[in-house]
């Protein structure tokens, strides 16, 4: 039976022992499967919707599930896992298990969707389930590792995230070109290469998370008096909501500046995730419809280039701290955003598929900075006792523009862009240019030493999210 424990994440009153390399690997391996699931849907949901006869102006609304579930599920699951303890299952592992089971079922069912409403509904459940599994993983390192090993723990998770994401994005291409699985879209059925990729992804998701559950134990919470537990639990959601509202009204000045940058940065990424794969299929591979074999071939190649930008992100993270130290954090972030914008805009001028790798190099560089630099600039300006709350509020400025894009960009596609997917991707690049200009001229940040590569890896973990 679960019992309530304090939200301070207190672990038993003893020094946490140092863990070996393989113990840290075991406790982090579940992130490989979770990120595999995220990137598999990120690269393929747009094409799946078009296979099911969605028009380009319908696509943004069909992606509404992700920001809404992230906005609602993440704080609730985080709160619940903080207040859970089971003598056998522990604190976080019950959520790992439930999230993995539900996500696995959705990933198996998704490529068998026979209608748009089914695919959209499954995506909603999948995003909720993924958040159930993922959110407690963020606290797992703090629960398990002593302070001097926490950076290694986050770096390990960052490595497994990059590995899982890069393989998942390329998997349909691998299925077709290495294993000879059919990529044909016949009788309204989603191609076998996509179906088998989701089956493999579902299996990897469950196996990875279950491996962590079996190989990692949790420490019991601090032994505090029952009265204190009851008093803590009575604060409930009402007290937390009140504190969040107060914090929103008293945001630090730098946080407001960076929030504006985030608000215009993330729509560029959303538009890429909405339309990049289908734009490549139709514009670069010249597919005439989703029934054309060239369409699936183009989508697969787009997934391969998305895999490539994940690799660029992981590699460039090693160099970004040195660049930021040399030119300053806001200048480094502005420059990276401009490089990413150039990558997105240049997609529209590609004539040969291999040129997309140059475009995605720019996107990978920008993605590295987006996952770390805003948080590096923000961290020093936050009250020490409210870092967690303000980091959560800061994420509102990622989720809110995604919700706005999901609700209203369909109208823009239909009435302004004539449902041109490539123009939508290029417009995303334009949004990144605006974000870069705002970052350079609005954000006030001293030219201080940048964070270390390990600290940047930790920030990447805290910002990993679904589409």
C-alpha positions as MATLAB code, in Angstrom:
seq = 'XXXXXXXXXXXXXXXXXXXXXXXXXXXXXXXXXXXXXXXXXXXXXXXXXXXXXXXXXXXXXXXXXXXXXXXXXXXXXXXXXXXXXXXXXXXXXXXXXXXXXXXXXXXXXXXXXXXXXXXXXXXXXXXXXXXXXXXXXXXXXXXXXXXXXXXXXXXXXXXXXXXXXXXXXXXXXXXXXXXXXXXXXXXXXXXXXXXXXXXXXXXXXXXXXXXXXXXXXXXXXXXXXXXXXXXXXXXXXXXXXXXXXXXXXXXXXXXXXXXXXXXXXXXXXXXXXXXXXXXXXXXXXXXXXXXXXXXXXXXXXXXXXXXXXXXXXXXXXXXXXXXXXXXXXXXXXXXXXXXXXXXXXXXXXXXXXXXXXXXXXXXXXXXXXXXXXXXXXXXXXXXXXXXXXXXXXXXXXXXXXXXXXXXXXXXXXXXXXXXXXXXXXXXXXXXXXXXXXXXXXXXXXXXXXXXXXXXXXXXXXXXXXXX';
ca = [
       0.000    0.000    0.000;
       1.313    3.446   -0.930;
       1.955    6.055    1.716;
       2.350    9.787    1.448;
       5.844   11.189    1.768;
       7.118   14.777    1.724;
       7.601   16.574   -1.573;
      11.176   17.423   -0.746;
      12.227   14.095   -2.198;
      13.933   13.260    1.049;
      15.713    9.929    0.985;
      16.534    7.958    4.075;
      18.861    9.654    6.542;
      22.068    8.032    5.287;
      24.728    8.897    2.761;
      23.817    7.529   -0.644;
      26.494    5.067   -1.775;
      28.423    5.619   -4.966;
      27.241    3.450   -7.828;
      29.330    1.644  -10.408;
      29.286    2.496  -14.115;
      26.948   -0.411  -14.863;
      24.582    0.494  -12.020;
      24.281    3.999  -13.461;
      23.806    2.511  -16.930;
      21.077    0.184  -15.643;
      19.116    2.959  -13.922;
      19.369    5.149  -17.046;
      18.652    2.561  -19.729;
      14.892    3.096  -19.602;
      15.446    6.526  -21.182;
      16.745    4.790  -24.315;
      13.325    3.196  -24.861;
      11.335    6.268  -23.859;
      13.216    8.495  -26.294;
      12.905    5.777  -28.942;
       9.139    6.105  -28.632;
       9.191    9.916  -28.706;
      11.340   10.179  -31.827;
       9.508    7.403  -33.642;
       6.258    9.347  -33.376;
       7.997   12.690  -33.958;
       9.345   11.539  -37.327;
       6.287    9.586  -38.481;
       3.021   11.029  -37.130;
       2.721   13.689  -39.837;
       3.031   11.102  -42.628;
       0.702    8.694  -40.776;
      -1.959   11.410  -40.653;
      -1.549   12.009  -44.388;
      -1.734    8.265  -45.086;
      -5.115    8.482  -43.318;
      -6.246   11.315  -45.638;
      -5.560   14.307  -43.386;
      -5.132   17.563  -45.288;
      -2.142   19.804  -44.442;
      -4.337   22.343  -42.647;
      -5.619   19.593  -40.313;
      -2.163   18.431  -39.212;
      -1.456   21.088  -36.516;
      -4.730   20.416  -34.690;
      -4.040   16.681  -34.753;
      -0.789   17.360  -32.865;
      -2.606   19.222  -30.067;
      -2.380   16.146  -27.815;
       1.309   16.583  -27.034;
       1.355   20.097  -25.540;
      -1.861   19.608  -23.610;
      -0.740   16.332  -22.073;
       2.674   17.788  -21.280;
       1.130   20.840  -19.643;
      -1.238   18.771  -17.517;
       0.380   15.373  -17.030;
       3.971   16.332  -16.220;
       3.331   18.375  -13.045;
       0.632   15.947  -11.852;
       2.793   12.840  -12.355;
       5.787   14.594  -10.813;
       3.704   15.542   -7.784;
       2.232   12.038   -7.454;
       5.582   10.260   -7.712;
       7.023   12.587   -5.057;
       4.209   11.503   -2.743;
       4.349    7.742   -3.388;
       6.178    4.932   -1.649;
       5.666    1.191   -1.938;
       7.880   -1.247    0.001;
       8.452   -3.414   -3.092;
       7.977   -1.080   -6.063;
       9.480    2.065   -4.547;
       8.624    5.618   -5.529;
       9.301    6.074   -9.251;
       9.201    2.527  -10.615;
       5.394    2.087  -10.403;
       5.068    4.989  -12.841;
       7.804    3.594  -15.085;
       5.880    0.319  -15.321;
       2.394    1.748  -15.925;
       3.693    4.251  -18.479;
       5.654    1.563  -20.322;
       2.685   -0.820  -20.515;
       0.309    1.834  -21.890;
       2.908    3.278  -24.295;
       3.730   -0.175  -25.647;
       0.071   -0.897  -26.380;
      -0.348    2.456  -28.163;
       2.800    1.974  -30.248;
       1.560   -1.444  -31.391;
      -1.880   -0.078  -32.286;
      -0.799    3.210  -33.909;
       0.340    1.854  -37.324;
      -2.883   -0.147  -37.549;
      -5.075    2.941  -37.265;
      -7.894    2.812  -39.762;
      -9.125    6.367  -39.295;
      -7.835    9.796  -38.295;
      -9.780    9.857  -35.035;
      -8.158    6.569  -34.003;
      -4.609    7.787  -34.730;
      -5.230   11.115  -32.979;
      -6.761    9.375  -29.960;
      -3.879    6.918  -29.739;
      -1.379    9.791  -29.934;
      -3.161   11.461  -27.025;
      -2.961    8.292  -24.916;
       0.623    7.662  -26.060;
       1.771   11.129  -25.018;
       0.063   10.794  -21.653;
       1.599    7.352  -21.122;
       5.021    8.548  -22.212;
       4.875   11.362  -19.691;
       3.876    8.911  -16.955;
       7.027    6.911  -17.689;
       9.360    9.824  -18.403;
       8.590   12.411  -15.735;
       9.737   10.288  -12.741;
      12.971    9.434  -14.587;
      13.998   13.078  -14.220;
      13.980   12.698  -10.438;
      15.540    9.231  -10.468;
      19.117   10.530  -10.683;
      18.622   12.856   -7.710;
      17.023    9.989   -5.769;
      19.748    7.438   -6.475;
      23.074    9.197   -6.900;
      25.244   11.216   -4.520;
      25.950   14.770   -5.638;
      29.409   14.001   -7.004;
      27.948   11.368   -9.386;
      24.864   13.272  -10.549;
      26.576   14.813  -13.584;
      27.677   11.353  -14.706;
      24.105   10.136  -14.282;
      22.697   12.945  -16.424;
      25.445   12.488  -19.011;
      24.597    8.778  -19.223;
      20.925    9.586  -19.784;
      21.886   12.169  -22.407;
      23.941    9.572  -24.282;
      21.100    7.020  -24.219;
      18.579    9.667  -25.315;
      20.744   10.606  -28.296;
      21.290    6.969  -29.228;
      17.607    6.032  -28.934;
      16.404    9.077  -30.852;
      18.835    8.679  -33.733;
      18.016    4.986  -34.265;
      14.254    5.551  -34.003;
      14.194    8.349  -36.589;
      16.107    6.228  -39.094;
      14.259    2.960  -38.420;
      11.716    3.036  -41.331;
      14.592    3.735  -43.740;
      16.571    0.860  -42.215;
      13.591   -1.482  -42.525;
      13.190   -0.715  -46.232;
      16.792   -0.397  -47.361;
      18.546   -2.934  -45.133;
      15.869   -5.561  -44.507;
      13.857   -5.131  -47.705;
      10.500   -4.479  -45.996;
       7.868   -3.063  -48.355;
       7.323    0.692  -48.299;
       4.199    0.596  -50.524;
       0.996    2.270  -49.369;
      -1.727   -0.142  -50.524;
      -5.501    0.138  -50.003;
      -5.181    2.884  -47.424;
      -2.914    0.763  -45.243;
       0.105    2.329  -43.568;
       3.282    0.885  -45.217;
       4.859   -2.200  -43.682;
       8.157   -0.382  -43.132;
       6.377    2.053  -40.805;
       4.286   -0.661  -39.147;
       7.271   -2.865  -38.338;
       9.198    0.154  -37.046;
       6.446    0.867  -34.530;
       6.327   -2.788  -33.468;
      10.075   -2.747  -32.870;
       9.818    0.607  -31.103;
       7.070   -0.700  -28.818;
       9.167   -3.717  -27.882;
      12.266   -1.597  -27.221;
      10.243    0.886  -25.153;
       8.906   -1.810  -22.838;
      12.116   -3.872  -22.659;
      14.289   -0.852  -21.838;
      12.043    0.478  -19.081;
      11.435   -2.990  -17.628;
      15.194   -3.612  -17.601;
      15.652   -0.523  -15.424;
      12.804   -1.624  -13.138;
      14.376   -5.068  -12.638;
      17.980   -3.934  -12.192;
      17.550   -0.784  -10.080;
      16.305   -0.475   -6.543;
      15.117    2.638   -4.740;
      15.977    4.009   -1.332;
      13.130    4.467    1.178;
      11.994    8.008    1.996;
      13.141    9.762    5.155;
      11.509    8.390    8.300;
       9.542   11.420    9.491;
       6.591   11.498   11.897;
       3.174   10.552   10.520;
       1.739   13.922   11.576;
       4.280   15.701    9.417;
       3.368   13.462    6.461;
      -0.309   14.311    6.882;
       0.428   18.021    7.217;
       2.555   17.945    4.065;
      -0.039   16.038    2.050;
      -2.816   18.474    3.042;
      -1.086   21.235    1.102;
      -2.169   19.276   -1.946;
      -2.699   20.697   -5.408;
      -4.400   23.804   -4.061;
      -1.299   24.966   -2.219;
       0.909   24.165   -5.193;
      -1.405   26.013   -7.596;
      -1.405   29.053   -5.323;
       2.376   29.078   -5.191;
       2.642   28.763   -8.991;
       0.296   31.737   -9.522;
       2.315   33.845   -7.083;
       5.556   32.907   -8.820;
       4.150   33.769  -12.263;
       3.284   37.235  -10.978;
       6.809   37.729   -9.655;
       8.948   36.331  -12.471;
      12.535   37.659  -12.532;
      13.239   40.218  -15.248;
      15.653   37.950  -17.114;
      13.071   35.167  -17.137;
      10.590   37.489  -18.874;
      13.230   38.359  -21.475;
      14.100   34.726  -22.148;
      10.428   33.721  -22.184;
       9.941   36.035  -25.166;
      12.826   34.328  -26.975;
      11.402   30.876  -26.214;
       7.957   31.926  -27.403;
       9.290   32.569  -30.920;
      11.925   29.816  -30.979;
       9.719   26.797  -30.492;
       7.147   27.417  -33.278;
      10.032   26.959  -35.719;
      10.637   23.488  -34.308;
       6.947   22.614  -34.221;
       6.490   23.525  -37.885;
       9.465   21.341  -38.768;
       8.004   18.396  -36.839;
       4.557   19.004  -38.371;
       5.639   19.236  -42.013;
       9.318   18.437  -42.677;
       8.924   14.745  -43.554;
       5.947   15.283  -45.851;
       7.559   18.369  -47.421;
      10.663   16.343  -48.296;
       8.517   13.576  -49.791;
       6.547   15.913  -52.033;
       9.105   18.610  -52.904;
      12.474   16.841  -52.908;
      11.304   13.355  -53.972;
       8.451   14.746  -56.126;
       5.806   12.336  -54.849;
       2.400   13.115  -56.316;
       0.364   11.667  -53.423;
       0.693    9.599  -50.284;
      -0.024    6.511  -52.425;
       3.110    7.102  -54.493;
       6.046    4.860  -53.498;
       8.244    7.953  -53.748;
       6.207    9.447  -50.893;
       7.167    6.730  -48.420;
      10.727    6.742  -49.743;
      10.921   10.489  -49.130;
       9.467   10.167  -45.629;
      12.017    7.467  -44.818;
      14.889    9.618  -46.039;
      13.576   12.571  -44.035;
      13.642   10.327  -40.963;
      17.251    9.459  -41.748;
      18.183   13.149  -41.796;
      16.313   13.727  -38.532;
      18.418   10.923  -37.087;
      21.480   12.745  -38.361;
      20.577   16.001  -36.617;
      20.236   14.087  -33.336;
      23.830   12.922  -33.786;
      24.975   16.479  -34.587;
      23.242   17.664  -31.414;
      25.094   15.169  -29.253;
      28.487   16.023  -30.818;
      28.032   19.804  -30.824;
      27.135   19.717  -27.103;
      30.827   19.006  -26.476;
      31.857   22.278  -28.167;
      29.069   24.678  -27.188;
      30.467   25.449  -23.684;
      33.733   26.675  -25.212;
      31.913   28.834  -27.772;
      29.694   30.326  -25.073;
      32.720   31.077  -22.914;
      34.390   32.841  -25.830;
      31.537   35.031  -27.133;
      29.036   34.996  -24.247;
      25.940   32.913  -23.746;
      23.362   35.168  -25.403;
      25.610   35.730  -28.438;
      26.245   31.998  -28.720;
      22.530   31.247  -28.505;
      21.647   33.936  -31.057;
      24.261   32.599  -33.452;
      23.050   29.005  -33.061;
      19.454   30.069  -33.705;
      20.516   31.847  -36.901;
      22.361   28.713  -38.059;
      19.232   26.651  -37.357;
      17.066   29.155  -39.211;
      19.393   28.942  -42.218;
      19.048   25.164  -42.111;
      15.240   25.271  -42.144;
      14.978   27.947  -44.820;
      17.524   26.224  -47.068;
      15.387   23.040  -47.153;
      13.232   24.823  -49.730;
      16.201   25.184  -52.103;
      17.356   21.557  -51.964;
      17.482   19.766  -55.326;
      19.226   16.539  -54.277;
      18.341   14.482  -51.180;
      21.922   14.398  -49.818;
      21.823   18.205  -49.483;
      19.322   17.799  -46.651;
      22.194   16.690  -44.422;
      23.685   20.184  -44.671;
      20.322   21.665  -43.689;
      19.950   19.345  -40.716;
      23.472   20.150  -39.542;
      22.228   23.682  -38.877;
      19.119   22.399  -37.130;
      21.209   20.091  -34.933;
      23.442   22.991  -33.870;
      20.400   25.108  -32.986;
      18.756   22.227  -31.113;
      21.861   21.812  -28.931;
      21.673   25.433  -27.851;
      17.883   25.439  -27.442;
      18.154   22.548  -24.983;
      20.723   24.281  -22.821;
      21.607   27.967  -23.290;
      18.277   29.527  -22.208;
      18.426   27.468  -19.001;
      22.075   28.340  -18.440;
      21.229   32.058  -18.710;
      18.146   31.682  -16.542;
      19.543   29.577  -13.692;
      21.573   32.296  -11.973;
      18.648   34.723  -11.800;
      16.221   32.432   -9.945;
      15.626   32.315   -6.174;
      17.364   29.220   -4.839;
      14.264   27.983   -3.030;
      12.086   28.223   -6.163;
      14.270   26.881   -8.954;
      11.969   23.907   -9.595;
       8.803   26.001   -9.771;
      10.325   28.621  -12.066;
      11.817   25.999  -14.379;
       8.324   24.524  -14.674;
       6.822   27.939  -15.396;
       9.540   28.576  -17.984;
       8.343   25.491  -19.856;
       4.932   27.179  -20.234;
       6.548   29.340  -22.908;
       7.313   26.201  -24.889;
       3.912   24.590  -24.468;
       1.777   27.703  -25.032;
       3.134   28.525  -28.531;
       2.730   24.845  -29.439;
      -0.916   24.977  -28.382;
      -1.404   28.213  -30.327;
       0.251   26.681  -33.408;
      -1.894   23.544  -33.114;
      -5.113   25.542  -32.849;
      -4.541   28.278  -35.408;
      -1.787   27.345  -37.873;
      -4.170   25.180  -39.870;
      -6.035   28.354  -40.845;
      -2.743   29.964  -41.926;
      -1.884   26.889  -43.996;
      -5.237   26.984  -45.759;
      -5.644   30.715  -46.334;
      -2.103   32.130  -46.534;
       0.264   29.314  -47.505;
      -2.037   27.404  -49.861;
      -1.251   24.208  -47.888;
       2.395   24.358  -49.005;
       4.286   22.200  -46.518;
       7.700   23.497  -47.551;
       6.665   27.106  -46.987;
       5.538   26.117  -43.492;
       9.001   24.693  -42.727;
      10.654   27.851  -44.076;
       8.308   30.020  -42.032;
       9.612   28.111  -39.004;
      13.085   29.290  -39.978;
      11.794   32.857  -40.101;
      10.464   32.491  -36.551;
      13.927   31.361  -35.430;
      15.486   34.474  -36.981;
      13.087   36.627  -34.962;
      13.989   34.680  -31.812;
      17.721   35.203  -32.504;
      17.251   38.965  -32.900;
      15.221   39.155  -29.682;
      17.835   37.138  -27.818;
      20.662   39.425  -28.899;
      18.936   42.764  -28.315;
      16.464   42.064  -25.486;
      18.202   39.584  -23.169;
      20.666   41.096  -20.714;
      23.321   38.524  -19.857;
      26.844   39.078  -18.639;
      29.673   37.370  -20.458;
      30.345   34.820  -17.750;
      31.795   31.348  -17.857;
      29.529   28.870  -19.596;
      28.332   25.660  -18.039;
      30.398   22.520  -18.391;
      29.522   19.850  -20.935;
      28.213   17.611  -18.132;
      25.976   20.379  -16.787;
      24.654   21.009  -20.296;
      23.842   17.300  -20.523;
      21.800   17.616  -17.329;
      19.843   20.534  -18.788;
      19.146   18.499  -21.928;
      17.631   15.735  -19.791;
      15.403   18.198  -17.968;
      14.117   19.570  -21.275;
      13.541   16.323  -23.197;
       9.896   16.231  -24.223;
       7.560   14.936  -26.832;
       6.596   16.684  -30.049;
];
